[in-house]
Coordinates of N, CA and C and ligand atoms in Angstrom, one line a residue:
M3 N 0.8 -1.3 0.0 CA -0.1 0.1 -0.1 C 1.0 1.3 0.0
Q4 N 0.5 2.3 -0.7 CA 1.3 3.5 -0.9 C 1.1 4.4 0.3
S5 N 1.9 5.1 0.7 CA 1.6 5.7 1.9 C 1.3 7.1 1.7
E6 N 0.6 7.9 2.3 CA 0.4 9.3 1.9 C 1.4 10.3 2.0
S7 N 1.5 11.3 1.0 CA 2.4 12.2 1.0 C 2.1 13.3 1.9
P8 N 3.2 14.1 2.4 CA 2.7 15.2 3.4 C 1.6 16.3 2.8
L9 N 1.7 16.4 1.7 CA 0.3 17.3 0.9 C -0.9 16.5 1.2
D10 N -0.8 15.3 0.7 CA -2.1 14.7 0.9 C -2.7 14.5 2.1
T11 N -1.6 14.5 3.3 CA -2.0 14.2 4.6 C -2.7 15.7 5.1
L12 N -2.1 16.9 4.6 CA -2.5 18.1 5.1 C -3.8 18.3 4.5
I13 N -4.0 17.7 3.2 CA -5.3 18.0 2.5 C -6.5 17.2 2.9
S14 N -5.9 16.1 3.5 CA -7.0 15.3 4.6 C -7.5 15.9 5.8
A15 N -6.5 16.4 6.4 CA -6.8 17.2 7.6 C -7.7 18.4 7.5
A16 N -7.5 19.1 6.4 CA -7.9 20.3 5.9 C -9.6 20.2 5.5
D17 N -9.7 19.0 5.0 CA -11.1 18.3 4.6 C -11.8 18.1 5.9
R18 N -11.1 17.5 6.8 CA -11.7 16.9 7.9 C -12.2 18.1 8.6
A19 N -11.2 19.0 8.7 CA -11.6 20.2 9.7 C -12.9 20.8 9.0
L20 N -13.0 21.2 7.7 CA -14.1 21.9 7.1 C -15.2 21.3 7.3
R21 N -15.4 19.9 7.1 CA -16.5 19.1 7.4 C -16.9 19.3 8.8
A22 N -16.4 19.2 9.9 CA -16.8 19.3 11.2 C -17.2 20.5 11.4
V23 N -16.8 21.5 10.9 CA -17.1 22.8 11.4 C -18.1 23.1 10.6
F24 N -18.2 23.0 9.4 CA -19.3 23.5 8.3 C -20.2 23.0 7.8
A25 N -19.9 21.6 7.8 CA -21.0 20.5 6.8 C -21.7 20.0 8.0
P26 N -23.0 20.0 7.5 CA -24.1 19.4 8.2 C -23.7 17.6 8.9
A27 N -23.5 17.5 10.1 CA -23.0 16.2 10.6 C -24.1 15.0 10.0
R28 N -23.8 13.9 9.7 CA -24.6 12.8 9.4 C -24.5 11.9 10.4
A29 N -25.6 11.5 11.2 CA -25.5 10.2 11.9 C -25.7 8.9 11.3
S30 N -24.8 7.9 11.9 CA -25.1 6.7 11.2 C -26.1 5.5 12.0
R31 N -26.3 6.6 13.3 CA -27.3 5.5 14.3 C -28.5 6.7 14.4
P32 N -29.7 5.8 14.5 CA -30.9 6.9 15.0 C -30.7 7.8 16.1
M33 N -31.5 9.0 16.1 CA -31.4 9.8 17.2 C -31.9 9.0 18.4
P34 N -31.1 9.0 19.6 CA -31.8 8.5 21.1 C -33.2 8.9 21.1
E35 N -34.3 8.1 21.6 CA -35.7 8.6 21.8 C -35.9 8.2 23.4
P36 N -36.7 9.2 23.8 CA -36.9 9.0 25.5 C -37.6 7.9 25.6
K37 N -37.3 7.2 26.8 CA -38.1 6.0 27.0 C -39.7 6.3 27.3
P38 N -40.7 5.5 27.2 CA -42.0 6.0 26.8 C -42.4 5.8 28.6
V39 N -43.3 7.1 29.1 CA -43.5 7.2 30.3 C -44.7 6.1 30.5
P40 N -44.9 5.7 31.6 CA -45.8 4.8 32.0 C -47.3 5.4 32.2
A41 N -48.4 5.0 32.0 CA -49.4 5.6 32.4 C -49.3 5.6 33.9
P42 N -50.3 6.9 34.5 CA -50.5 7.5 35.8 C -51.3 6.1 36.3
P43 N -51.5 5.7 37.5 CA -52.2 4.7 38.2 C -53.5 4.9 37.9
E44 N -54.2 6.4 37.7 CA -55.5 6.1 37.5 C -56.0 5.9 36.1
A45 N -55.0 6.0 35.3 CA -55.3 5.3 33.8 C -54.9 4.0 33.8
Q46 N -54.7 3.2 34.8 CA -54.2 2.0 34.5 C -55.3 0.8 34.1
A47 N -56.6 1.5 34.2 CA -57.6 0.4 33.8 C -57.6 0.2 32.2
T48 N -57.0 1.3 31.4 CA -56.9 1.2 30.3 C -55.2 1.7 29.8
P49 N -54.5 0.5 30.0 CA -53.0 0.8 30.2 C -52.5 1.0 28.8
T50 N -52.4 2.5 28.9 CA -51.8 3.2 27.6 C -50.5 3.8 28.1
Q51 N -49.6 4.0 26.9 CA -48.4 4.8 27.3 C -48.3 6.0 26.3
S52 N -47.7 7.1 27.3 CA -47.8 8.2 26.7 C -46.6 8.5 26.0
T53 N -46.3 8.8 24.7 CA -45.0 8.6 24.1 C -44.5 10.0 23.4
A54 N -45.8 11.0 23.6 CA -45.3 12.4 23.0 C -44.6 13.1 24.1
P55 N -43.2 13.9 23.7 CA -42.7 14.5 24.5 C -43.4 15.6 25.4
P56 N -43.2 15.9 26.8 CA -44.0 17.2 27.2 C -43.4 18.3 26.4
S57 N -44.3 19.3 26.2 CA -43.7 20.7 25.3 C -43.2 21.4 26.6
L58 N -42.0 22.2 26.3 CA -41.6 23.0 27.2 C -41.7 24.5 27.2
S59 N -41.8 25.3 28.2 CA -41.8 26.7 28.0 C -40.8 27.4 27.4
E60 N -41.1 28.6 26.8 CA -39.9 29.4 26.5 C -38.6 29.3 27.2
A61 N -38.7 29.6 28.3 CA -37.5 29.7 29.0 C -37.1 28.4 29.1
E62 N -37.7 27.3 29.3 CA -36.9 25.9 29.3 C -36.3 25.6 28.1
K63 N -36.9 26.2 26.9 CA -36.2 25.7 25.6 C -35.1 26.8 25.4
R64 N -35.1 28.0 26.2 CA -33.6 28.5 26.0 C -32.7 27.8 26.8
D65 N -33.1 27.6 28.1 CA -32.2 26.6 29.1 C -31.5 25.6 28.4
S66 N -32.4 24.8 27.8 CA -32.0 23.5 27.1 C -31.1 23.8 25.8
A67 N -31.5 24.7 25.0 CA -30.6 25.4 23.8 C -29.4 25.6 24.4
A68 N -29.2 26.5 25.3 CA -28.0 26.7 25.8 C -27.0 25.6 26.1
L69 N -27.6 24.8 26.9 CA -26.6 23.5 27.3 C -26.4 22.6 26.0
M70 N -27.3 22.3 25.2 CA -27.0 21.6 24.1 C -26.3 22.3 23.0
R71 N -26.0 23.7 23.3 CA -25.0 24.4 22.3 C -23.6 23.9 23.1
V72 N -23.6 23.7 24.3 CA -22.3 23.6 25.1 C -21.9 22.3 24.4
N73 N -22.8 21.2 24.8 CA -22.5 19.8 24.1 C -22.1 19.9 22.7
H74 N -22.5 20.6 21.8 CA -22.3 20.7 20.7 C -20.9 21.1 20.5
A75 N -20.6 22.1 20.9 CA -19.3 22.9 21.0 C -18.3 21.8 21.4
G76 N -18.6 21.1 22.5 CA -17.9 20.0 23.0 C -17.5 18.9 22.0
E77 N -18.6 18.5 21.1 CA -18.4 17.6 20.2 C -17.5 17.9 18.8
I78 N -17.6 19.5 18.7 CA -16.7 20.0 17.9 C -15.3 20.0 18.3
A79 N -15.1 20.0 19.6 CA -13.7 20.1 20.0 C -13.2 18.6 20.0
A80 N -14.0 17.6 20.5 CA -13.6 16.4 20.4 C -13.2 15.9 19.0
Q81 N -13.8 16.2 17.9 CA -13.6 16.1 16.6 C -12.0 16.6 16.1
A82 N -12.0 17.7 16.8 CA -10.6 18.3 16.4 C -9.5 17.7 17.3
L83 N -9.9 17.1 18.4 CA -8.7 16.6 19.3 C -8.3 15.5 18.6
Y84 N -9.5 14.5 18.4 CA -9.0 13.3 17.6 C -8.2 13.6 16.3
H85 N -8.6 14.7 15.6 CA -8.1 15.1 14.1 C -6.6 15.5 14.5
G86 N -6.3 16.2 15.4 CA -5.1 16.6 15.6 C -4.1 15.6 16.3
Q87 N -4.9 14.8 16.9 CA -4.1 13.5 17.5 C -3.5 12.7 16.4
A88 N -4.4 12.4 15.6 CA -4.1 11.6 14.6 C -3.1 11.8 13.6
L89 N -3.3 13.3 13.2 CA -2.4 13.7 12.6 C -0.9 13.7 12.8
V90 N -0.6 13.6 14.2 CA 0.4 13.4 14.8 C 1.1 11.9 15.3
A91 N 0.2 11.3 15.2 CA 0.2 9.8 15.8 C 1.3 9.1 15.0
R92 N 2.1 8.5 16.0 CA 3.0 7.7 15.2 C 2.9 6.3 14.6
S93 N 2.3 5.5 15.3 CA 1.7 4.3 14.6 C 0.4 4.6 13.7
A94 N 0.3 3.5 12.9 CA -0.9 3.6 12.0 C -2.1 3.1 12.8
T95 N -1.7 2.1 13.6 CA -2.7 1.4 14.7 C -3.5 2.7 15.3
T96 N -2.5 3.3 16.2 CA -3.3 4.5 16.8 C -4.1 5.3 16.0
R97 N -3.4 5.8 14.8 CA -4.0 6.8 14.0 C -5.4 6.0 13.7
A98 N -5.6 4.9 13.1 CA -7.0 4.3 12.8 C -7.6 4.3 14.0
L99 N -7.3 4.1 15.3 CA -8.1 4.0 16.2 C -8.7 5.2 16.4
L100 N -7.9 6.6 16.4 CA -8.2 7.8 16.7 C -9.3 8.5 15.8
L101 N -9.1 7.8 14.4 CA -10.1 8.3 13.4 C -11.4 7.6 13.4
K102 N -11.3 6.4 13.9 CA -12.4 5.9 13.9 C -13.3 6.3 15.0
A103 N -12.5 6.5 15.9 CA -13.3 7.2 17.4 C -14.1 8.7 16.7
A104 N -13.2 9.2 15.9 CA -13.9 10.4 15.6 C -15.2 10.4 14.7
H105 N -15.1 9.4 13.9 CA -16.1 8.9 13.1 C -17.3 8.7 14.2
E106 N -17.0 7.7 14.9 CA -18.3 7.5 15.8 C -18.9 8.5 16.6
E107 N -18.0 9.8 16.9 CA -18.4 10.9 17.8 C -19.2 11.6 16.5
T108 N -19.0 11.7 15.5 CA -20.1 12.3 14.4 C -21.4 12.1 14.8
D109 N -22.2 10.9 15.4 CA -23.4 10.8 15.6 C -23.6 11.9 16.8
H110 N -23.0 12.2 17.6 CA -23.3 12.7 18.8 C -23.3 14.4 18.4
L111 N -22.5 14.6 17.3 CA -22.4 16.0 16.6 C -23.9 16.2 15.9
A112 N -24.3 15.1 15.2 CA -25.5 15.1 14.6 C -26.7 15.5 15.3
W113 N -26.7 14.7 16.5 CA -27.8 14.5 17.3 C -27.9 16.0 18.2
C114 N -26.8 16.6 18.5 CA -26.8 17.8 19.2 C -27.3 19.0 18.3
E115 N -27.0 18.7 16.8 CA -27.3 19.7 16.0 C -28.9 19.5 15.7
T116 N -29.5 18.5 15.3 CA -30.8 18.1 15.4 C -31.5 18.6 16.6
R117 N -31.0 18.6 17.8 CA -31.6 19.0 18.7 C -31.6 20.5 19.2
L118 N -30.6 21.3 18.5 CA -30.7 22.8 18.9 C -31.5 23.3 17.7
K119 N -31.8 22.6 16.6 CA -32.9 23.0 15.6 C -34.4 22.9 16.3
E120 N -34.4 21.6 16.7 CA -35.6 21.4 17.4 C -35.8 22.3 18.3
L121 N -34.9 22.9 19.2 CA -35.6 24.1 20.4 C -35.2 25.3 19.7
D122 N -35.2 25.6 18.1 CA -35.2 27.0 17.7 C -34.0 27.6 18.0
S123 N -32.8 27.2 17.9 CA -31.5 27.6 18.5 C -30.3 27.4 17.4
R124 N -28.9 27.6 17.7 CA -28.2 27.4 17.0 C -26.9 27.1 17.6
P125 N -25.9 26.5 16.8 CA -24.4 26.2 17.4 C -24.0 27.3 17.8
S126 N -22.6 27.1 18.7 CA -21.6 28.2 19.0 C -21.3 28.8 17.8
L127 N -21.1 30.1 17.8 CA -20.5 31.0 16.7 C -19.3 30.8 16.7
L128 N -18.7 30.4 17.6 CA -17.1 30.0 18.0 C -16.5 28.8 17.5
N129 N -17.3 28.0 17.0 CA -17.2 26.8 16.6 C -15.7 26.6 16.2
P130 N -15.7 27.5 15.0 CA -14.2 27.4 14.2 C -13.1 27.6 15.1
L131 N -13.1 28.6 16.1 CA -12.3 28.7 17.2 C -12.0 27.5 18.0
W132 N -13.1 27.0 18.3 CA -13.1 25.7 19.3 C -12.3 24.6 18.6
Y133 N -12.6 24.6 17.3 CA -12.0 23.5 16.6 C -10.5 23.6 16.4
A134 N -10.0 24.9 15.8 CA -8.6 25.5 15.6 C -7.8 25.1 17.4
G135 N -8.4 25.5 18.2 CA -7.8 25.5 19.7 C -7.4 23.8 20.1
S136 N -8.8 23.3 19.8 CA -8.8 21.9 20.3 C -7.7 20.9 19.5
F137 N -7.6 21.5 18.0 CA -6.8 20.8 17.1 C -5.4 20.8 17.7
A138 N -5.0 22.1 18.0 CA -3.5 22.1 18.2 C -3.2 21.4 19.6
I139 N -4.3 21.7 20.5 CA -4.1 20.8 21.8 C -3.8 19.3 21.5
G140 N -4.9 18.7 20.6 CA -4.7 17.2 20.4 C -3.4 16.9 19.7
A141 N -2.9 17.9 18.8 CA -1.5 17.8 18.0 C -0.5 17.8 19.2
A142 N -0.4 18.4 20.1 CA 0.5 18.7 21.1 C 0.6 17.5 21.9
A143 N -0.5 17.2 22.3 CA -0.7 15.9 23.3 C 0.0 14.7 22.5
A144 N -0.4 14.6 21.3 CA 0.0 13.4 20.4 C 1.8 13.4 20.3
L145 N 2.3 14.8 20.2 CA 3.9 14.7 20.1 C 4.5 14.1 21.4
L146 N 3.9 13.9 22.4 CA 4.2 13.4 23.7 C 4.5 11.8 23.2
G147 N 3.7 11.5 22.1 CA 3.9 9.8 22.3 C 2.7 9.3 22.3
D148 N 2.2 8.2 21.5 CA 1.1 7.4 21.5 C 0.5 7.1 22.7
R149 N 1.2 6.6 23.7 CA 0.6 6.2 24.9 C 0.1 7.3 25.5
M150 N 0.8 8.4 25.7 CA 0.2 9.6 26.4 C -1.0 10.4 25.5
S151 N -1.0 10.1 24.1 CA -2.0 10.5 23.4 C -3.4 9.8 23.8
L152 N -3.1 8.5 23.9 CA -4.4 7.8 24.2 C -4.8 8.0 25.7
G153 N -3.9 8.2 26.5 CA -3.9 8.7 28.0 C -4.7 9.9 28.0
F154 N -4.5 10.8 27.1 CA -5.3 12.2 26.7 C -6.7 11.8 26.6
V155 N -6.7 10.8 25.6 CA -8.6 10.5 25.0 C -9.1 9.7 26.5
V156 N -8.5 9.1 27.4 CA -9.0 8.6 28.5 C -9.5 9.7 29.3
E157 N -8.5 10.5 29.8 CA -8.8 11.7 30.7 C -9.8 12.6 30.0
T158 N -9.6 13.0 28.6 CA -10.7 13.9 28.1 C -12.3 13.0 28.4
E159 N -12.1 11.7 28.2 CA -13.5 10.9 28.4 C -14.1 11.0 29.8
R160 N -13.2 10.9 30.5 CA -13.3 11.1 32.1 C -14.2 12.2 32.1
Q161 N -13.3 13.3 31.9 CA -13.9 14.8 32.3 C -15.1 15.1 31.6
V162 N -15.4 14.5 30.3 CA -16.7 14.6 29.6 C -18.0 13.9 30.3
E163 N -17.5 12.6 30.8 CA -18.4 12.1 31.5 C -18.9 12.7 32.9
G164 N -18.1 13.6 33.5 CA -18.6 14.1 34.6 C -19.4 15.5 34.3
H165 N -18.8 16.2 33.1 CA -19.6 17.4 32.2 C -20.9 16.8 32.0
L166 N -21.2 15.5 31.4 CA -22.7 15.3 31.0 C -23.1 15.0 32.2
D167 N -22.8 14.4 33.4 CA -23.5 14.2 34.7 C -24.1 15.4 35.1
E168 N -23.4 16.6 34.9 CA -23.8 17.8 35.6 C -24.8 18.2 34.6
H169 N -24.9 18.1 33.4 CA -25.9 18.9 32.4 C -27.0 17.9 32.3
L170 N -27.0 16.3 32.6 CA -28.2 15.9 32.9 C -29.0 16.4 34.0
A171 N -28.2 16.8 35.3 CA -28.9 16.9 36.5 C -29.7 18.6 36.1
R172 N -28.9 19.4 35.3 CA -29.2 20.8 35.1 C -30.4 21.0 33.9
L173 N -30.5 19.6 33.0 CA -31.5 19.9 31.9 C -32.8 20.3 32.7
P174 N -33.9 20.6 32.0 CA -35.2 21.2 32.6 C -35.7 19.6 32.3
Q175 N -36.6 19.6 33.7 CA -37.1 18.2 34.1 C -37.8 17.7 32.8
D176 N -38.7 18.4 32.0 CA -39.5 17.8 30.8 C -38.6 17.7 29.5
D177 N -37.3 17.8 29.5 CA -36.7 17.8 28.3 C -36.1 16.4 28.0
T178 N -37.2 15.5 27.9 CA -36.5 14.3 27.9 C -35.9 13.8 26.5
R179 N -36.3 14.4 25.4 CA -35.6 14.5 24.3 C -33.8 14.6 24.3
S180 N -33.6 15.8 24.9 CA -32.1 16.2 25.0 C -31.7 15.2 26.2
R181 N -32.4 14.6 27.2 CA -31.6 13.7 28.1 C -31.5 12.7 27.5
A182 N -32.4 12.0 26.6 CA -32.1 10.7 25.8 C -30.5 10.6 25.1
I183 N -30.6 11.9 24.6 CA -29.2 12.3 23.8 C -28.2 12.0 24.5
L184 N -28.1 13.0 25.7 CA -27.0 13.0 26.5 C -26.8 11.5 27.4
Q185 N -28.0 10.7 27.7 CA -27.3 9.5 28.3 C -26.9 8.5 27.5
T186 N -27.4 8.9 26.0 CA -26.4 7.8 25.3 C -25.1 8.1 24.9
M187 N -24.9 9.5 24.9 CA -23.7 10.0 24.6 C -22.6 9.6 25.6
R188 N -23.1 9.7 27.0 CA -22.7 9.4 28.2 C -22.0 8.0 28.0
T189 N -22.9 7.0 27.8 CA -22.5 5.3 27.5 C -21.4 5.4 26.5
D190 N -21.3 6.1 25.2 CA -20.6 6.1 24.3 C -19.3 6.9 24.7
E191 N -19.0 7.7 25.7 CA -17.8 8.2 26.0 C -17.2 7.2 26.8
I192 N -17.8 6.8 27.8 CA -17.1 5.8 28.7 C -16.5 4.5 28.0
A193 N -17.5 4.3 26.7 CA -16.7 3.1 26.2 C -15.4 3.4 25.4
H194 N -15.5 4.8 25.1 CA -14.4 5.5 24.3 C -13.0 5.4 25.3
G195 N -13.5 5.7 26.4 CA -12.2 6.0 27.6 C -11.8 4.5 27.5
V196 N -12.6 3.6 27.8 CA -12.2 2.2 28.1 C -11.2 1.6 27.0
S197 N -11.6 1.8 25.6 CA -11.0 1.1 24.6 C -9.6 2.1 24.6
A198 N -9.5 3.2 24.8 CA -8.1 4.0 24.7 C -7.3 3.4 25.9
K199 N -7.6 3.1 27.0 CA -7.1 2.8 28.2 C -6.2 1.4 27.6
A200 N -7.3 0.3 27.2 CA -7.2 -1.0 26.9 C -6.1 -1.0 25.7
A201 N -6.0 0.1 24.8 CA -4.9 0.3 23.7 C -3.5 0.7 24.2
G202 N -3.4 1.1 25.5 CA -2.3 1.6 26.3 C -2.2 2.7 26.7
G203 N -3.3 3.4 26.8 CA -3.3 4.9 27.3 C -2.4 5.0 28.6
A204 N -1.8 6.0 28.7 CA -0.9 6.5 30.0 C -1.8 7.2 30.8
E205 N -1.5 7.1 32.3 CA -2.0 7.9 33.3 C -1.6 9.6 33.0
L206 N -2.0 10.6 32.8 CA -1.7 11.7 32.6 C -1.0 12.6 33.8
P207 N -0.2 13.2 33.7 CA 0.3 14.4 35.1 C -0.6 14.8 35.6
S208 N -0.7 15.2 36.8 CA -2.0 15.9 37.4 C -1.9 17.5 36.9
P209 N -0.7 18.1 36.4 CA -0.6 19.5 36.0 C -1.4 19.4 34.7
V210 N -1.1 18.4 34.0 CA -2.0 18.3 32.4 C -3.4 18.3 32.5
R211 N -3.5 17.1 33.7 CA -5.3 17.2 33.9 C -6.0 18.3 34.3
F212 N -5.1 19.0 35.1 CA -5.7 20.4 35.8 C -5.9 21.4 34.4
L213 N -4.9 21.6 33.7 CA -4.9 22.4 32.7 C -6.1 22.1 31.7
M214 N -6.1 20.8 31.2 CA -7.6 20.4 30.8 C -8.6 20.6 31.1
R215 N -8.9 20.5 32.4 CA -10.2 20.9 33.0 C -10.4 22.3 32.6
N216 N -9.3 23.4 33.2 CA -9.5 24.5 33.0 C -9.6 25.2 31.4
T217 N -9.1 24.6 30.4 CA -9.3 24.9 29.4 C -11.2 24.6 28.9
A218 N -11.4 23.3 29.3 CA -12.8 23.0 29.0 C -13.8 23.7 29.5
R219 N -13.5 24.4 30.7 CA -14.5 25.0 31.6 C -14.6 26.4 30.7
L220 N -13.7 26.8 30.3 CA -13.4 28.1 29.5 C -14.3 28.1 28.2
M221 N -14.2 26.9 27.7 CA -15.2 26.8 26.4 C -16.6 26.5 26.9
T222 N -16.9 25.8 27.7 CA -18.3 25.5 28.0 C -18.7 26.9 28.6
S223 N -18.1 27.4 29.5 CA -19.0 28.7 30.0 C -19.2 29.7 28.7
T224 N -18.3 29.9 27.7 CA -18.5 30.8 26.7 C -19.5 30.0 25.5
A225 N -19.3 29.0 25.5 CA -20.4 28.4 24.5 C -21.8 28.4 24.9
Y226 N -22.0 28.4 26.4 CA -23.4 28.5 26.8 C -24.2 29.7 26.2
W227 N -23.2 30.9 26.0 CA -23.9 32.1 25.7 C -23.7 32.5 24.5
I228 N -22.4 32.0 23.8 CA -22.2 32.7 22.3 C -22.4 31.5 21.2
Ligands
FE2_66 FE1 -18.9 12.8 22.0
FE2_67 FE1 -16.0 10.2 23.1

């Protein structure tokens, strides 16, 4: 098999970046649906199940949209981290693992995008900036070697899991559609962390973990508004 020239590599990286930031994401799995709510006891005589999601007030929609905008920005950043790491990865196996994970994350991007539309809102205007910054961070992490790079995935997913838990608690009670998306994302992120660890991910030094947490905080607090 012929290996890619540096120019091919650069063109592929630019293509991935433009698709992630500007093209509508296409999911390969259907959007997660909320579980049907059991009928209340008084309606047990005719056991029907309500499947229609409860409607949200304007304030609740705004609240949910702000949280889903943060999650969408987080998924843009996840794409960029993986792409940056893949560009610099030393082994073809690690590169393939990273690009496969990025591809799986496209579902998350697409679901958040769809939910934002349903909530009459939009993604973060700063997405190109989140992509560029995260790409650089991913590439820098990968310069430290494949084991550190995989360790970076483990730590990122650990932090994303904590962040999703926080959002699941903050979502308006009746926003069952957003909740179903975040719950499926949470399950997927845990699996990504487990496979990166199994592939040899090293434990990161605590100053790096601290830096990662604070960078993520800056992004999530800004994307909530912009
Ligand atoms: Fe994700
Ligand atoms: Fe993930």
